[in-house]
Coordinates of C-alpha atoms and ligand atoms in Angstrom, one line a residue:
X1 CA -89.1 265.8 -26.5
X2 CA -85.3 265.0 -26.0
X3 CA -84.3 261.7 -26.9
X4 CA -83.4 259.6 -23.8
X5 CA -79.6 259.7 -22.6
X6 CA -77.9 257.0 -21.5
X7 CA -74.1 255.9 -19.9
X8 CA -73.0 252.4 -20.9
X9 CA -69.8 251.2 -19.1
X10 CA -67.6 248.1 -19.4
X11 CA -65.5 246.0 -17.7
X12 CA -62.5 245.8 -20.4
X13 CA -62.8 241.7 -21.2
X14 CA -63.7 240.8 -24.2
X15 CA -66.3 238.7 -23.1
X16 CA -68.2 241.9 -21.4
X17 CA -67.2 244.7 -24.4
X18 CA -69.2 242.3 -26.6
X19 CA -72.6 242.1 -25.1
X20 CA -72.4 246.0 -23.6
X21 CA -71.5 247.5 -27.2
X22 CA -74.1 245.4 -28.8
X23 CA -76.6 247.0 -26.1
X24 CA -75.8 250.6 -26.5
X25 CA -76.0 249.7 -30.3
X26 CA -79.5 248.5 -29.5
X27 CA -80.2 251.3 -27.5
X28 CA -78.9 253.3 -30.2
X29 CA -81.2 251.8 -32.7
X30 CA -84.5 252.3 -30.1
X31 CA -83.7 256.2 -30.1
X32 CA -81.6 256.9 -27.1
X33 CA -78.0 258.8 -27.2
X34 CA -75.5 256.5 -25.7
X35 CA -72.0 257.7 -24.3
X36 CA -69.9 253.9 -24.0
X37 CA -67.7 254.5 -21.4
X38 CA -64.6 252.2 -21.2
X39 CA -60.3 251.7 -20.4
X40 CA -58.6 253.5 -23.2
X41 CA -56.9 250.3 -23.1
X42 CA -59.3 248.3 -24.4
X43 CA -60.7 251.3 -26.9
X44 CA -57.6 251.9 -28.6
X45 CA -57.2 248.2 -29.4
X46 CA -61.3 247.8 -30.9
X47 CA -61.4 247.5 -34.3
X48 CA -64.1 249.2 -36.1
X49 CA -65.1 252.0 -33.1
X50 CA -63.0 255.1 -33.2
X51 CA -65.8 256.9 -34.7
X52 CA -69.5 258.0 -33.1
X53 CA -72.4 255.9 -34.5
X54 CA -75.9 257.1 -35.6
X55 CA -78.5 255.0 -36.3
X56 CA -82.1 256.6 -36.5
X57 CA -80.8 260.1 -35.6
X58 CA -79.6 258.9 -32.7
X59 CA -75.7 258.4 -31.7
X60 CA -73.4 256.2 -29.6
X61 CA -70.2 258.3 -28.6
X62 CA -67.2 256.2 -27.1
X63 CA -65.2 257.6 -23.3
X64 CA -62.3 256.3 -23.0
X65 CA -60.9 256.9 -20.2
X66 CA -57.3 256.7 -19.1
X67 CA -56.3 254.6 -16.1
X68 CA -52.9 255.8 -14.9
X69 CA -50.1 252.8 -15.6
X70 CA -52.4 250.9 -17.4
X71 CA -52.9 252.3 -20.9
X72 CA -51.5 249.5 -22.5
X73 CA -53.7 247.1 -20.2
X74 CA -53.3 245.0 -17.4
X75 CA -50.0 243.0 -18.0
X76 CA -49.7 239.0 -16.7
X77 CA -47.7 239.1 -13.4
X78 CA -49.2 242.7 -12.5
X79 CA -51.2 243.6 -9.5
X80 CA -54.5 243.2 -10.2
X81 CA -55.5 244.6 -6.9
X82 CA -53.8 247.8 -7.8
X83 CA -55.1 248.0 -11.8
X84 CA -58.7 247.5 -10.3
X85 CA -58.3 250.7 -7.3
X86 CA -57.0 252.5 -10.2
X87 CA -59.6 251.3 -12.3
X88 CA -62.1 252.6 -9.9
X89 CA -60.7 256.3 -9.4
X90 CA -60.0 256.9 -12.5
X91 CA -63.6 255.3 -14.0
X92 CA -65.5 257.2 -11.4
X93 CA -64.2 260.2 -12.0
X94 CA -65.1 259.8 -15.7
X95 CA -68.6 259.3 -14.7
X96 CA -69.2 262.3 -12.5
X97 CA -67.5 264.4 -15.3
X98 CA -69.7 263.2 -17.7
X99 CA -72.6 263.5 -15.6
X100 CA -71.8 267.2 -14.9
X101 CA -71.0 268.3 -18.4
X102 CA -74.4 266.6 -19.6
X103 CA -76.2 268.5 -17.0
X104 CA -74.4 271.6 -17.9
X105 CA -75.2 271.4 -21.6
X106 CA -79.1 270.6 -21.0
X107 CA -78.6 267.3 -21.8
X108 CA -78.7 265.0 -18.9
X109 CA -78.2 261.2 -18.5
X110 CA -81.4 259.5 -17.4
X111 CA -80.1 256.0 -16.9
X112 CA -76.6 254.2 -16.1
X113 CA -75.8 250.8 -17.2
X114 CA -72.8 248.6 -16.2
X115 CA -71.7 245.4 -16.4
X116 CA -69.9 242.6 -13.9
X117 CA -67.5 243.9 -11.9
X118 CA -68.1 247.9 -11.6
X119 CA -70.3 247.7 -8.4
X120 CA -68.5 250.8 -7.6
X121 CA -69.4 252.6 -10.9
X122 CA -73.1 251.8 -10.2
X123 CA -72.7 252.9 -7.0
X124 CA -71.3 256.2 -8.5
X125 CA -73.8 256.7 -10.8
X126 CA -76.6 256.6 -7.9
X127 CA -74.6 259.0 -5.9
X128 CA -75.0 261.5 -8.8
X129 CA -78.6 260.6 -8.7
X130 CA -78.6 258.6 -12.0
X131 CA -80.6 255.1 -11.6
X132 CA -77.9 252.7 -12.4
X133 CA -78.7 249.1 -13.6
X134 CA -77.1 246.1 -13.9
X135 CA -76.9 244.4 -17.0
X136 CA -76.1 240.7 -16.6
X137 CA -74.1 239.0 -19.0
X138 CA -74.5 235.4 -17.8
X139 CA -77.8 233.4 -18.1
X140 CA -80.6 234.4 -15.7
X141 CA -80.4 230.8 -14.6
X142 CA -77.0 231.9 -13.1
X143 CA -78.4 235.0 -12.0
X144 CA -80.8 233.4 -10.0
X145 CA -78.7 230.9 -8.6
X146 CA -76.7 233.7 -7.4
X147 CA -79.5 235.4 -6.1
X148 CA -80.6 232.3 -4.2
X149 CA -77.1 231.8 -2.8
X150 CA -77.0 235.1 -1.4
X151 CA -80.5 235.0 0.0
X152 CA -81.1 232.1 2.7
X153 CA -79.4 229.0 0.1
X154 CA -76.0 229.2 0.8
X155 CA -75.5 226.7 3.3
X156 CA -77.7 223.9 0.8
X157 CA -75.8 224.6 -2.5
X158 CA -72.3 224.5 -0.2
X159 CA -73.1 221.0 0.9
X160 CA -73.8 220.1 -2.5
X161 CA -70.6 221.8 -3.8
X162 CA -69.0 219.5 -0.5
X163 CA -70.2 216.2 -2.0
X164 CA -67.6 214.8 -4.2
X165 CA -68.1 211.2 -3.5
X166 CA -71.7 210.7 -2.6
X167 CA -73.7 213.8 -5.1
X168 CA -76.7 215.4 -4.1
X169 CA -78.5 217.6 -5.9
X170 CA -79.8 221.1 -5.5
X171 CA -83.3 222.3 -5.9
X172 CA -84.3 226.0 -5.7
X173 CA -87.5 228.4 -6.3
X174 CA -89.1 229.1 -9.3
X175 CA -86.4 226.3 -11.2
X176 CA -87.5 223.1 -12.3
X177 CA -83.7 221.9 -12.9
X178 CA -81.8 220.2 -9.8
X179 CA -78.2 221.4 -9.4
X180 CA -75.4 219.0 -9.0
X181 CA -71.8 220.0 -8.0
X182 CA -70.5 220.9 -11.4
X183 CA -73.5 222.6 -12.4
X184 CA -73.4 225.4 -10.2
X185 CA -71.3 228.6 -10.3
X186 CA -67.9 227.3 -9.8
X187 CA -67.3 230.5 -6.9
X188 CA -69.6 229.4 -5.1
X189 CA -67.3 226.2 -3.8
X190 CA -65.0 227.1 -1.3
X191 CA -62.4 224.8 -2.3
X192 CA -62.4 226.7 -6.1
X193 CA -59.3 228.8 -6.5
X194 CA -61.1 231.8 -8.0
X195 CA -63.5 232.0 -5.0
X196 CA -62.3 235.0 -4.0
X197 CA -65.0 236.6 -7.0
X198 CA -67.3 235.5 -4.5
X199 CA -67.7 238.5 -2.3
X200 CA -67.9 240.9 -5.3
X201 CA -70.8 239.0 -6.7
X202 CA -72.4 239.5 -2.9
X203 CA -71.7 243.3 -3.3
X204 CA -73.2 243.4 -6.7
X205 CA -76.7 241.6 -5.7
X206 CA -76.7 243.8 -2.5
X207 CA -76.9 246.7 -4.4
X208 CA -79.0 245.5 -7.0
X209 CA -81.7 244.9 -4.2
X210 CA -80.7 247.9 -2.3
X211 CA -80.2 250.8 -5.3
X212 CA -82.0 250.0 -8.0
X213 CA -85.8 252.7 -7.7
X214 CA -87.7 249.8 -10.2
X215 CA -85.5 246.5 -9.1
X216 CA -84.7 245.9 -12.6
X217 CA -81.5 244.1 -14.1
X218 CA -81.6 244.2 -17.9
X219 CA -80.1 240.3 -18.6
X220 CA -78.7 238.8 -21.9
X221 CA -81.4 236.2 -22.6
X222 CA -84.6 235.9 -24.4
X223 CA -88.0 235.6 -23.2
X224 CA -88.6 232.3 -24.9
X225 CA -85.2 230.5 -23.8
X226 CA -85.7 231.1 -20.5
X227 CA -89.3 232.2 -19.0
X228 CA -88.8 230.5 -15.8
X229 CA -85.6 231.8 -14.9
X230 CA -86.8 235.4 -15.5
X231 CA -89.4 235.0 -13.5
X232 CA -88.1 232.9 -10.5
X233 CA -86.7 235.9 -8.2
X234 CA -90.4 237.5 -8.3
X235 CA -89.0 241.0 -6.1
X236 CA -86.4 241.8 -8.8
X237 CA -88.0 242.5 -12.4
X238 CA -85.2 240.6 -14.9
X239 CA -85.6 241.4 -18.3
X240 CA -84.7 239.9 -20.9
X241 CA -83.3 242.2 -23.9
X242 CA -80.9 239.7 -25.6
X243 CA -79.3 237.4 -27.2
X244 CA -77.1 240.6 -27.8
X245 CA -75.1 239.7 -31.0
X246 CA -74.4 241.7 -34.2
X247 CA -77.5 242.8 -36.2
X248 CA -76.3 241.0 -39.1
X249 CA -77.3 237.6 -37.2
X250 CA -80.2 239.1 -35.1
X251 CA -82.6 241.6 -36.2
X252 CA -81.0 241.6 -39.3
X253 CA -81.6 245.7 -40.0
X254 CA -77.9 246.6 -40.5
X255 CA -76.3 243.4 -43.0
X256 CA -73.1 245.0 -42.9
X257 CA -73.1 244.8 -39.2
X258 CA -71.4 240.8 -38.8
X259 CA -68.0 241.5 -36.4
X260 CA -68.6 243.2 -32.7
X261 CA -66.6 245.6 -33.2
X262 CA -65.1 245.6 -29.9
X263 CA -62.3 242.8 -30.7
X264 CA -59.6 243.9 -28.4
X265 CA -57.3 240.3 -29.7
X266 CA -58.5 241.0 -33.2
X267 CA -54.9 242.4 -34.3
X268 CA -54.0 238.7 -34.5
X269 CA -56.4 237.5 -36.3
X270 CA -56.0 240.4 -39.3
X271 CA -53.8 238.6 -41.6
X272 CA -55.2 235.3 -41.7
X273 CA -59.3 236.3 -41.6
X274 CA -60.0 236.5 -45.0
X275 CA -58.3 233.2 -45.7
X276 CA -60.6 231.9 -42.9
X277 CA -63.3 232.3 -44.7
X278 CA -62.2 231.3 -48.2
X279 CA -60.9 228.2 -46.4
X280 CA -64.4 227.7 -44.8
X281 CA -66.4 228.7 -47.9
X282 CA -64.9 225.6 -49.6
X283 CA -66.0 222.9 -47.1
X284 CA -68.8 221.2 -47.4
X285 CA -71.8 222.3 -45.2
X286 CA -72.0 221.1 -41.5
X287 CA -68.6 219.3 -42.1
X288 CA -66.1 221.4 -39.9
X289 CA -65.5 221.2 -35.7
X290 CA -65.3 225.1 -34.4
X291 CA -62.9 224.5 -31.3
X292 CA -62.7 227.3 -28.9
X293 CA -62.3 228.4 -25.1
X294 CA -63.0 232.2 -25.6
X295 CA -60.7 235.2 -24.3
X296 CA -59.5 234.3 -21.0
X297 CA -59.1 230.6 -20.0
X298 CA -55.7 229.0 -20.7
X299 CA -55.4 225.1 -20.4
X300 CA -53.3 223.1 -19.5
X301 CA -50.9 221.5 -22.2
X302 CA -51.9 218.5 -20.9
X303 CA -55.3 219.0 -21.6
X304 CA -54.6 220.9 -25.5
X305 CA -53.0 217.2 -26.1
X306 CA -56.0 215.6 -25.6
X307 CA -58.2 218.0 -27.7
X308 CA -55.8 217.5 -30.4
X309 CA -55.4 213.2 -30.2
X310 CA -59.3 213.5 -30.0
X311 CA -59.5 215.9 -33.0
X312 CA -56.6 214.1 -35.0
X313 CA -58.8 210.4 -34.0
X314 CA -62.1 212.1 -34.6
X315 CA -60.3 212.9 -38.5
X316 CA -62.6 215.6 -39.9
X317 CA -61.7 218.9 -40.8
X318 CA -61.5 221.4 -37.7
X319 CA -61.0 225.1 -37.6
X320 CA -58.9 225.6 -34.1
X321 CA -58.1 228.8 -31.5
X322 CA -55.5 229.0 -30.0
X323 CA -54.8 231.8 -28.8
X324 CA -51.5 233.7 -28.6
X325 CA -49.9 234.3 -25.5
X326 CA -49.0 237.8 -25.6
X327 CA -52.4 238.5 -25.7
X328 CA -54.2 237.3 -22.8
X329 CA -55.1 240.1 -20.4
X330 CA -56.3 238.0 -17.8
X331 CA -56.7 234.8 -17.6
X332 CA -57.8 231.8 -15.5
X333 CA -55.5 229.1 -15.8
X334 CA -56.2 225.3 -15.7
X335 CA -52.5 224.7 -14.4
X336 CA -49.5 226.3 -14.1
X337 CA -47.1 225.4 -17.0
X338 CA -46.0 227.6 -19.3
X339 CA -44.6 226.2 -22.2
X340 CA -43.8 228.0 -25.8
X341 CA -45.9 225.3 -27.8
X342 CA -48.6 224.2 -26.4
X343 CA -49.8 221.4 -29.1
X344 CA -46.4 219.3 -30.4
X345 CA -48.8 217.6 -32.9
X346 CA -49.2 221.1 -34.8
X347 CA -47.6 219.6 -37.9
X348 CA -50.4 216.7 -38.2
X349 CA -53.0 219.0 -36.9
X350 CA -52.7 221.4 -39.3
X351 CA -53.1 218.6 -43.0
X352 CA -56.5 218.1 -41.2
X353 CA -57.6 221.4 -39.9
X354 CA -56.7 225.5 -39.4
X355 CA -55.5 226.6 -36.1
X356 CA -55.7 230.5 -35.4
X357 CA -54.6 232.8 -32.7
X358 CA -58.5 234.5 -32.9
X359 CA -61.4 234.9 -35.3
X360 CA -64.4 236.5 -35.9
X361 CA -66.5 233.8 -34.0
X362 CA -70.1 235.1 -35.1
X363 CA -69.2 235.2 -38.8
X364 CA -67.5 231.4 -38.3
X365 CA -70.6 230.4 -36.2
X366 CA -73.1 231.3 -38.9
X367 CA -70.6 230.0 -41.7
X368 CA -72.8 226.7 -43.4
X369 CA -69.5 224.7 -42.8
X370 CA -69.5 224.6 -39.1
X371 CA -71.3 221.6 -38.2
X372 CA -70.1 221.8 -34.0
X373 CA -68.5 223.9 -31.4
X374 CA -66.6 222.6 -29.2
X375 CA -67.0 225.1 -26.6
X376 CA -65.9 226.1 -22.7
X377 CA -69.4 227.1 -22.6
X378 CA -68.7 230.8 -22.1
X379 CA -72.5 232.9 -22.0
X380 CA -71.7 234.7 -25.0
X381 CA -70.2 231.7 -27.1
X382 CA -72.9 229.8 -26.1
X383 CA -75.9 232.5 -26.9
X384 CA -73.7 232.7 -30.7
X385 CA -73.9 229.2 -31.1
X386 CA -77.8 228.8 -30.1
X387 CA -78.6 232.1 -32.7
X388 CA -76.4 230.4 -35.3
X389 CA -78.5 226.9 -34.5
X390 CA -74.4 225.0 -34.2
X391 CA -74.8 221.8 -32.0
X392 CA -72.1 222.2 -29.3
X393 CA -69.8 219.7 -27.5
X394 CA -70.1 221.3 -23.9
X395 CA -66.6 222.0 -22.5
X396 CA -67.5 223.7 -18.8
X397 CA -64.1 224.8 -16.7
X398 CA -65.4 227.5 -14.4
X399 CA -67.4 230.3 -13.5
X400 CA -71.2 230.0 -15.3
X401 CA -70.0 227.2 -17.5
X402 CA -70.9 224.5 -15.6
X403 CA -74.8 226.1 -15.5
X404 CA -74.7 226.8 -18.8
X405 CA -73.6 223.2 -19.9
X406 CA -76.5 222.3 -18.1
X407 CA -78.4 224.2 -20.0
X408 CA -77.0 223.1 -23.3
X409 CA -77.5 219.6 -22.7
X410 CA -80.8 218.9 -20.8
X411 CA -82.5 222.2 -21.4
X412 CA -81.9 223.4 -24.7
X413 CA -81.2 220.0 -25.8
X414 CA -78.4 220.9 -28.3
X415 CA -75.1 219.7 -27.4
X416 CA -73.6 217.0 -25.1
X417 CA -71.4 217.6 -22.2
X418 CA -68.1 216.2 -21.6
X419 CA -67.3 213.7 -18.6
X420 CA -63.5 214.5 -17.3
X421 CA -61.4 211.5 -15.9
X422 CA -60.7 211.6 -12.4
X423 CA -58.0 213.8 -12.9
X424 CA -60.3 216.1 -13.9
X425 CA -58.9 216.2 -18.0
X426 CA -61.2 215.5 -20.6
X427 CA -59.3 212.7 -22.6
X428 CA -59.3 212.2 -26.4
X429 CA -60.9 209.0 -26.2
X430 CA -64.3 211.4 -24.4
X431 CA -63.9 214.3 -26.9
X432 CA -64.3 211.6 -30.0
X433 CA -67.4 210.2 -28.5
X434 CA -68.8 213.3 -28.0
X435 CA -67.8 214.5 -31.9
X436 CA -68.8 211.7 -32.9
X437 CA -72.5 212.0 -31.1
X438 CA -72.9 215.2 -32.0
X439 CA -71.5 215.5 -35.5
X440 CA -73.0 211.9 -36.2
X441 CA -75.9 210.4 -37.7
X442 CA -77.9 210.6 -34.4
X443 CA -77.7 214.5 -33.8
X444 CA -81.5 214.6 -35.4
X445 CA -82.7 216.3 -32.4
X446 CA -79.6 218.8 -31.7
X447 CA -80.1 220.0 -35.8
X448 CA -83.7 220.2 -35.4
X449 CA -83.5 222.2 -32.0
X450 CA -80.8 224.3 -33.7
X451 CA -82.9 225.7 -36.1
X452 CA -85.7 226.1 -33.7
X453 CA -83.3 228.2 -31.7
X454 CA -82.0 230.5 -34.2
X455 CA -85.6 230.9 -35.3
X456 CA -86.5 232.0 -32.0
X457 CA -83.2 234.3 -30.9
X458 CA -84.0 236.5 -34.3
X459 CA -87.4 236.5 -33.4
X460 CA -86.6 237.7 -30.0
X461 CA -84.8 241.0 -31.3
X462 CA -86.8 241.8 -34.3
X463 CA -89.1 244.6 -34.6
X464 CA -92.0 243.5 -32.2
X465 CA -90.1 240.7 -31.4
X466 CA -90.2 239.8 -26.8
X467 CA -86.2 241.4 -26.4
X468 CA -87.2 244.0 -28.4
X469 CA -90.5 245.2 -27.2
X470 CA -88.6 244.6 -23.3
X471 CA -86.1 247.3 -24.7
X472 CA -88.5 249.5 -25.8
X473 CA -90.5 249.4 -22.3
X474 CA -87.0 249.7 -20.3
X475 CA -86.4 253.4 -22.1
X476 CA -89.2 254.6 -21.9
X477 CA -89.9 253.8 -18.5
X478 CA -86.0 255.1 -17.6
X479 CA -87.1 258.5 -19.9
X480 CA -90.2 259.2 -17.8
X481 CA -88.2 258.9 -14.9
X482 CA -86.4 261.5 -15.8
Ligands
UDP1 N1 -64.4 235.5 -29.6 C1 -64.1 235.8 -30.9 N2 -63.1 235.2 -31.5 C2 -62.4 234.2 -30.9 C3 -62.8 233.8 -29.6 C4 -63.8 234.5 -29.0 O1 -64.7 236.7 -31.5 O2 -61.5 233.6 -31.5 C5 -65.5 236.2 -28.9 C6 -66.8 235.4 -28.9 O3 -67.5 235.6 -30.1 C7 -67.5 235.9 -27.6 C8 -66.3 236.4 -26.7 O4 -65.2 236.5 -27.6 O5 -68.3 237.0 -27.9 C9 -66.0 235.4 -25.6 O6 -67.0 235.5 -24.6 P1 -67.5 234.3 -23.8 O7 -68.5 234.7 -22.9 O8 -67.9 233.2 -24.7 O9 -66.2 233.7 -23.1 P2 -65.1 234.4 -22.2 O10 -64.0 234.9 -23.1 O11 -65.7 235.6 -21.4 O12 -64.6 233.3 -21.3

């Protein structure tokens, strides 16, 4: 028999290209042909990609697909509006091309899978007749609390969102945690200036519950991480297939396989990555602070200050991103300044520590050096950290983060979260009690718990392993349907 076919597209951000090209790799690696469809703008600036990959007989082809006016990317200042209607046409038209031409040759797609953000490339898919799933890149905590929100909870987690002064909690089916205000999707509070993401995440669960023939959304988790939360929205089938991260520091069949790939800021990083690593190799192990908000949030200079006082105070060695400005593609900004330099300190910072515009954060994570993260608590940050068993200071600004601080702190049980001041900035004086808590003599239980987590997340993807048996199911199911 044919091997299974299937269509992998991405939203081009960096924190979506990872997870999707580690799944088509995966998929790749479970015997199905995968065509990754993404922005030739995000494509042409990947690192390791511009040629198909076979694993087991199998191959991953890249489509990149031209949207008109935006080949170099979405610029700062542009209309995102516009860049996201051309995204649209231009992505949908890629999809019905491919699906013709693979029907045409005898070789037809039997499954479509998307990530946030391309409701209308799911929706395309179905239209063709290919069964298009969702695969989440967030926790399925979030997912759920999403799901919930959307289905009969809205007006309980708004009122808890409302309570600044006197906090109530949130309690919903199927989850043992209770939700306070800054531990739910930050969205999902109608004073938050991004809520406008709102309505597309209520577009994206209506179709999921509308389209999808088996109700299935593939999520980036493992069984054993979160059982509940895959199981708390019982007429939806969530399964888990991650953590999706480089083989190298997951199933470990392809050793040579330790960067994503799919770096679109990695031109930046180039010159300085080999010294990264010679400068890491020669600290002591557990010694260094990994600082990093991911690809997209900016803050505010106030805020970098008081990372670097509290790094500078804290006094051990640090290895610091920061990234250039040029590169952002879209960000979220804490505040509105926008000044050359964001650290003045960088003379001092730099006899303690190494700041770089980017790096590749998997190798650094799994580095015996890196004793924390300091982290904004990003999914796939915080998934690298848990599978490289690094204790994290939690660093939540928006979006999942808050959930997934949660997580990190009274779930997982490795890393502590930060308090900000009234003012909502997370002063030096916090980040050193937090280093010091979690880097200090008393992390017993955040070590211990790291290692049971990186156990577990290889586990999870290994031959046999829960993600990887999940996987297997999924295709073959999606092949029969064919
Ligand atoms: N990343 C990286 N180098 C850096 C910073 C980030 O390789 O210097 C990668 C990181 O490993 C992760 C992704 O970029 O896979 C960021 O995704 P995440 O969900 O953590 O945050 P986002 O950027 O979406 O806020």
């Amino acid at each position: 028999m044919d091997r299974p076919r299937f269509m992998v597209m991405t939203y081009p951000a960096q924190g979506q290209i990872n997870p999707s090209l580690q799944f088509a790799k995966r998929l790749a690696t479970v015997g199905a042909d995968v065509t990754f469809v993404l922005p030739l703008s995000a494509y042409s600036r990947m690192s390791k990609c511009s040629e198909p990959v076979t694993q087991n007989g199998s191959a991953m082809s890249f489509a990149p697909f031209s949207i008109d006016g935006y080949d170099d990317g979405f610029k700062r200042g542009g209309d995102m509006n516009h860049y996201r209607s051309e995204m649209r046409r231009c992505g949908s038209q890629t999809i019905t091309d491919l699906v013709v031409s693979g029907q045409n040759d005898g070789r037809p797609y039997c499954c479509f899978v998307y990530t946030l953000l391309l409701t209308w490339a799911g929706s395309a898919a179905a239209e063709l007749g290919i069964p298009s799933v969702l695969l989440w890149i967030q926790p399925a905590t979030v997912f759920d609390v999403y799901y919930f929100f959307f289905n009969g909870y809205a007006d309980i987690i708004k009122e808890t969102m409302s309570k600044r002064q006197s906090p109530t909690k949130t309690t919903l089916p199927g989850l043992s945690l209770e939700f306070g205000r800054r531990e739910l999707p930050s969205f999902m509070d109608v004073e938050d200036a991004y809520s406008f993401f709102l309505p597309q995440f209520e577009e994206q669960f209506e179709m999921v519950s509308k389209q999808n023939h088996q109700r299935s959304v593939l999520v980036n988790t493992f069984d054993e991480l979160e059982a509940e939360a895959l199981r708390a929205v019982s007429d939806l089938n969530l399964i888990g297939i991650g953590p999706l991260i480089p083989s190298a520091f997951s199933d470990e069949n392809d050793p040579s396989d330790k960067s994503f790939g799919g770096d679109i800021f990695r031109g930046s990083e180039d010159n300085k990555g080999t010294s990264i690593f010679q400068w890491l190799n020669s600290k002591p192990k557990t010694t260094v602070v990994y600082v990093s908000f991911g690809s997209i949030l900016d803050l505010s200079k106030q805020q970098m200050e008081e990372i670097a006082k509290g790094l500078l105070s804290f006094g051990r060695t640090f290895l610091w991103v920061i990234r250039e400005k040029s590169e952002k593609v879209e960000n979220h900004k804490d505040c509105d300044d926008d000044n050359d330099e964001l650290v003045s300190c960088r003379e001092e910072l730099e006899k303690l520590g190494m700041i770089v515009p980017w790096c590749s954060q998997m190798e650094v994570l799994s580095n015996e050096s890196i004793g924390c993260f300091v982290t904004h608590c990003g999914w796939n940050s915080t998934l690298e950290s848990l599978a490289s068993g690094v204790p994290m200071v939690a660093f939540p600004r928006w979006s999942d983060q808050g959930t997934n601080a949660k997580l990190i702190e009274e779930e997982w049980k490795i890393g502590v979260r930060v308090k900000p001041n009234e003012d909502e900035i997370v002063d030096s004086e916090e980040i050193r009690r937090c280093l010091e808590l979690v880097m200090g003599k008393e992390n017993e239980e955040m070590r211990r718990n790291g290692k049971k987590w990186k156990e577990l997340a290889k586990g999870a993807v290994k031959e046999g392993g829960s993600s990887d048996k999940n996987l297997k199911s999924f295709v073959a199911e999606m092949n029969n349907y064919i």
